[in-house]
Short mmCIF file of C-alpha atoms in Angstrom, two decimals:
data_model
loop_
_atom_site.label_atom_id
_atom_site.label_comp_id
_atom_site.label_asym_id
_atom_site.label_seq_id
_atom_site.Cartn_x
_atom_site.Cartn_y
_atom_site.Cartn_z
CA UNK A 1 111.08 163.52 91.04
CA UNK A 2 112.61 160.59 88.60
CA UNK A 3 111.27 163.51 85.68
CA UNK A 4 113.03 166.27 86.95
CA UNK A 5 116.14 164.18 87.76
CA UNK A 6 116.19 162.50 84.52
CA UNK A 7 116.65 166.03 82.80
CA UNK A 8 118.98 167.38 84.79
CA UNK A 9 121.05 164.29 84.47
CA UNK A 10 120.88 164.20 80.68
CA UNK A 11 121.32 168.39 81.08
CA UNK A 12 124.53 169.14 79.35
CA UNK A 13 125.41 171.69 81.75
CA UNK A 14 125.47 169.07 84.63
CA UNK A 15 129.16 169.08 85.85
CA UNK A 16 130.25 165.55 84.44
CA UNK A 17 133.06 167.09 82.00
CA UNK A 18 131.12 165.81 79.21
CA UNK A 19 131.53 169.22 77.74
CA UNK A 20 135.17 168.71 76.90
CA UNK A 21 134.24 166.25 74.71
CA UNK A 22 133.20 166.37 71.58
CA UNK A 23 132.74 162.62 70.53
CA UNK A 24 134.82 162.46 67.55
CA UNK A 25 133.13 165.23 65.87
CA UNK A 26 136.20 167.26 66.57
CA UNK A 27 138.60 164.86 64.08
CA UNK A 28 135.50 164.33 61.58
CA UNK A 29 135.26 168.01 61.25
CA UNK A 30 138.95 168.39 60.38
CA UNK A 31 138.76 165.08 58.09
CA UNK A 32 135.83 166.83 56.38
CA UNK A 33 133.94 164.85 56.72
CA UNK A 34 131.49 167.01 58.96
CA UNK A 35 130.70 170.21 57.14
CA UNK A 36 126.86 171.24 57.96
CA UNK A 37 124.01 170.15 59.39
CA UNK A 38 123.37 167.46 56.40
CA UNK A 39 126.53 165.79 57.23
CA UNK A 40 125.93 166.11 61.30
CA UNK A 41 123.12 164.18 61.09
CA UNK A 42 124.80 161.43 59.46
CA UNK A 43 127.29 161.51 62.05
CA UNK A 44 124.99 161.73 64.69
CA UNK A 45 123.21 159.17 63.61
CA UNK A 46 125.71 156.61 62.90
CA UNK A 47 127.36 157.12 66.52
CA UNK A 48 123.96 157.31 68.07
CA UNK A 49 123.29 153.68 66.62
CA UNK A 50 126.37 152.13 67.19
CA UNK A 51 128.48 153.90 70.43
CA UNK A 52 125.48 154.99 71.82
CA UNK A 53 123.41 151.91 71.70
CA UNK A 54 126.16 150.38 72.57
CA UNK A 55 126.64 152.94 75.75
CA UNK A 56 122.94 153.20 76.37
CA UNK A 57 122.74 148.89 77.39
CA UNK A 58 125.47 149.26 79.87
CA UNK A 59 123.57 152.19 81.57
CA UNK A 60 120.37 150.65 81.27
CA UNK A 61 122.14 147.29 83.16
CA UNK A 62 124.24 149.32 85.74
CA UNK A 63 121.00 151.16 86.27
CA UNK A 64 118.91 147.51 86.61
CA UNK A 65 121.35 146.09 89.42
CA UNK A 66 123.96 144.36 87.45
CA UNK A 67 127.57 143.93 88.54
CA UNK A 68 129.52 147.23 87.72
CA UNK A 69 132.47 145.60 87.53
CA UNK A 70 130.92 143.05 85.40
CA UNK A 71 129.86 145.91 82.91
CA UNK A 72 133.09 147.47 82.96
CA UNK A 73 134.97 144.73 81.40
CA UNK A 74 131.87 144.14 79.19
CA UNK A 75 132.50 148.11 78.31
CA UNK A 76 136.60 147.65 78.01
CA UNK A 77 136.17 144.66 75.22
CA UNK A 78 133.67 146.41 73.18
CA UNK A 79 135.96 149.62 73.61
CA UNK A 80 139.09 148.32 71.84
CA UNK A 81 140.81 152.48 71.42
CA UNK A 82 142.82 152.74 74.25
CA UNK A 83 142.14 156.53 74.00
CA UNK A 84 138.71 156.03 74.15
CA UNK A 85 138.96 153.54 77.45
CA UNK A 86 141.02 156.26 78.88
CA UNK A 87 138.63 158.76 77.71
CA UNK A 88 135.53 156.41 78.96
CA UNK A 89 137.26 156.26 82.31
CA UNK A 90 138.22 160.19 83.08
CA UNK A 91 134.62 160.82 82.39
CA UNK A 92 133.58 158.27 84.87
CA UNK A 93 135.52 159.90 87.52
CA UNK A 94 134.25 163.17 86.86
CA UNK A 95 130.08 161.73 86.84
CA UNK A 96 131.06 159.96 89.76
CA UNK A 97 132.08 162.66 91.65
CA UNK A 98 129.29 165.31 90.39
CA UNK A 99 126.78 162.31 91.67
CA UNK A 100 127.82 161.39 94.23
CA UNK A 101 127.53 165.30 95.62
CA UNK A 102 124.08 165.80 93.93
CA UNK A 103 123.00 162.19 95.36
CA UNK A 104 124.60 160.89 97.98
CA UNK A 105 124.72 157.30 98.10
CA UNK A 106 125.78 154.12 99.90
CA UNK A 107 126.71 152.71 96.60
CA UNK A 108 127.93 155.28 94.82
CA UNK A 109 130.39 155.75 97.93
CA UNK A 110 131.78 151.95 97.39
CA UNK A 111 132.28 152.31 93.84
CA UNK A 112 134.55 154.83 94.56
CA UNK A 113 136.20 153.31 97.00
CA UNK A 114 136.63 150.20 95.17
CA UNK A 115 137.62 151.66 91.55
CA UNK A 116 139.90 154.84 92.27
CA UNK A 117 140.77 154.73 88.60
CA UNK A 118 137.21 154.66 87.61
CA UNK A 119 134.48 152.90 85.83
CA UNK A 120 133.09 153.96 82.06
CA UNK A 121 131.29 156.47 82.27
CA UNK A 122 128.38 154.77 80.82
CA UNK A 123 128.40 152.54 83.99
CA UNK A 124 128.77 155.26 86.15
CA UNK A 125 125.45 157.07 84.56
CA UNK A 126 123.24 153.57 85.43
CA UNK A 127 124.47 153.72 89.01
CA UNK A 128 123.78 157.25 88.90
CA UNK A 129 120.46 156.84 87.58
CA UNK A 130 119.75 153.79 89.83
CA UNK A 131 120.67 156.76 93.08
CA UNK A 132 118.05 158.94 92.28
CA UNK A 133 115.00 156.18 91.67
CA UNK A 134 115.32 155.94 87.77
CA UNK A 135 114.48 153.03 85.10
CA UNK A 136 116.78 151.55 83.32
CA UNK A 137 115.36 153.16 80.17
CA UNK A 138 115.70 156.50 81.35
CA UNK A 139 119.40 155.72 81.75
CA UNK A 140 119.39 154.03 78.60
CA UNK A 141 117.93 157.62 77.26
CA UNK A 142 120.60 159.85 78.86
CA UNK A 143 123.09 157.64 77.80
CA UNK A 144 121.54 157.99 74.03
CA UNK A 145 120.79 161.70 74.31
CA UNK A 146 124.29 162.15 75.41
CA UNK A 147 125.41 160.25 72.08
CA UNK A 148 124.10 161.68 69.99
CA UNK A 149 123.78 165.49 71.66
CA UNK A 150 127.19 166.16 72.95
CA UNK A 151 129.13 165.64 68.85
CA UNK A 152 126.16 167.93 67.71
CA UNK A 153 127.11 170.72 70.48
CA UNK A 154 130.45 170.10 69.81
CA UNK A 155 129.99 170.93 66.14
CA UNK A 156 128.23 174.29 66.71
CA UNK A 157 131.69 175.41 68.78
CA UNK A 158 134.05 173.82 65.81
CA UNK A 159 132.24 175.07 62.94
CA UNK A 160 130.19 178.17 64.34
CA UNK A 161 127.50 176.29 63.03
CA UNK A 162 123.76 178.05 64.19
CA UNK A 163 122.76 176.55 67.18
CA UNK A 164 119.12 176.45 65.78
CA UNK A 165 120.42 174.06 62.79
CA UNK A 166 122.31 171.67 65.57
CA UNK A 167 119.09 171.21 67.49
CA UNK A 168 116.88 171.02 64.20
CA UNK A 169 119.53 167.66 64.21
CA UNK A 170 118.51 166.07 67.03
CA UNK A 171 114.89 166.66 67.22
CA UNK A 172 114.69 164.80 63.88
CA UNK A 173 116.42 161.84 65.78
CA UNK A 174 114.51 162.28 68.48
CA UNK A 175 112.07 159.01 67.22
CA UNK A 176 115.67 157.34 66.65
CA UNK A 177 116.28 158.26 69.98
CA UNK A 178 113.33 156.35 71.76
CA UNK A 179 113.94 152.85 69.55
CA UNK A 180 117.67 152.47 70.74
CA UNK A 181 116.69 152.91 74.26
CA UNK A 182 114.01 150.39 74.06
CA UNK A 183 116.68 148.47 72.22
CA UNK A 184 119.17 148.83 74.73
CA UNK A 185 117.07 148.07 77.61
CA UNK A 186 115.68 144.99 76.42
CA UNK A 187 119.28 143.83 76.13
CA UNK A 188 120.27 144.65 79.94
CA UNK A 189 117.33 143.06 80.54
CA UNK A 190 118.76 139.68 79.42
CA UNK A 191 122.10 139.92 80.93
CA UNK A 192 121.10 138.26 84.49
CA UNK A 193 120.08 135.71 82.55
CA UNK A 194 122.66 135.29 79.52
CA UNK A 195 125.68 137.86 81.21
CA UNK A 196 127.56 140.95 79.40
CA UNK A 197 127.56 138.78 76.14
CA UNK A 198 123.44 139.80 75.89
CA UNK A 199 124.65 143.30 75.17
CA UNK A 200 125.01 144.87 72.47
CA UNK A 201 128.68 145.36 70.90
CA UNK A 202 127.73 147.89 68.23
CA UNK A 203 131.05 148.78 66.64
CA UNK A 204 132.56 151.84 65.19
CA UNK A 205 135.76 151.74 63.59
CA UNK A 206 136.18 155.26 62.14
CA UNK A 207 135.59 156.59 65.99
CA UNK A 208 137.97 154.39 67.26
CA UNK A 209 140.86 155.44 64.54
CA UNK A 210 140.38 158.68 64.76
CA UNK A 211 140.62 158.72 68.46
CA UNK A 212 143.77 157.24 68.61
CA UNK A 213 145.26 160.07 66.03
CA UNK A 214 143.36 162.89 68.37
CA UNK A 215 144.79 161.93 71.14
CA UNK A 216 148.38 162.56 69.58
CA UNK A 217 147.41 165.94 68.37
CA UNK A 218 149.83 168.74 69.72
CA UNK A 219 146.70 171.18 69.83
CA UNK A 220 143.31 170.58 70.16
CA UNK A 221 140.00 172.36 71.59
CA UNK A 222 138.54 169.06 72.58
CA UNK A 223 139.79 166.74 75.10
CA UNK A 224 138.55 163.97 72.84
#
């Protein structure tokens, strides 16, 4: 059962709006500085190591027992694009509400009660993951698959780029994959004893700039 639900949680096609989203691949593309698969897997790559890891900790701790709200202002300082908190949040909401039909649960109930404006979504995938009987790391791998998968979907739809070549991507960081959620849940491992500062704070400054100058374009096909 924790198999089956760990793939359908990391499924794109679950109904947690992630599909909206393209990561910042949609601004790197029009920068240029995404033009083919060479260039996606640098992209990948870097935001896999750096957001993602980053991401992939606070699931891994939300997913171990920690304090959500605890994480969440972990996730806010290390998240300093407003755009991208707002972003973080709206896609909470939306995982929160797709879980808490597909797995009903006392806790995912108070969190929603508690935070109407939501959580990050990161947070929300550990509690998520902690619902349905999951590790840490396999939140810690959603949260990295998601990273890393949902810019490289994104780019297929931007730049009609063959789907084969996109997936080519992330098999080849598929080993890249496995060491940042080791990574990340060693580090929620640490937090009961050493709190949010344990985790990782992975920054990515191009993502962050570029998300503040998406957000104010007129026309877009990505939400962010």
């Amino acid at each position: 059962m924790s198999t089956a639900a760990l793939l359908l949680i990391a499924d794109g096609r679950f109904p947690a709006g992630g599909h909206a989203h393209s990561g910042g691949m949609e601004a790197a593309i029009r920068a240029g500085r995404v033009t083919g698969p060479a260039t996606l897997a640098a992209f990948c790559s870097g935001r896999l190591h750096t957001a993602g890891l980053t991401a992939a900790a606070l699931a891994a701790a939300a997913c171990g027992g920690c304090d959500p709200c605890d994480l969440d202002e972990a996730a806010d300082a290390r998240t300093p694009s407003p755009a991208l908190r707002a972003t973080a949040r709206r896609l909470g909401r939306q995982l929160l509400r797709a879980a808490r039909a597909t797995w009903p649960a006392p806790h995912l109930d108070a969190v929603a009660a508690e935070h109407p404006g939501g959580l990050h979504q990161p947070v929300v995938l550990g509690l998520a993951a902690r619902a349905v009987g999951l590790a840490p790391r396999d939140a810690a791998l959603a949260a990295a698959h998601e990273a890393a998968g949902g810019p490289a979907f994104a780019a297929v739809r931007l730049l009609g780029l063959d789907p084969f070549d996109a997936t080519a991507v992330l098999a080849r960081l598929a080993p890249d994959l496995d060491r940042v959620a080791d990574r990340a849940t060693a580090a929620a491992a640490a937090v009961p004893r050493h709190g949010t500062d344990a985790l990782p704070a992975a920054s990515a400054p191009l993502l962050d700039i570029t998300a503040e100058a998406h957000a104010t374009w007129p026309v877009r096909l990505f939400a962010s």
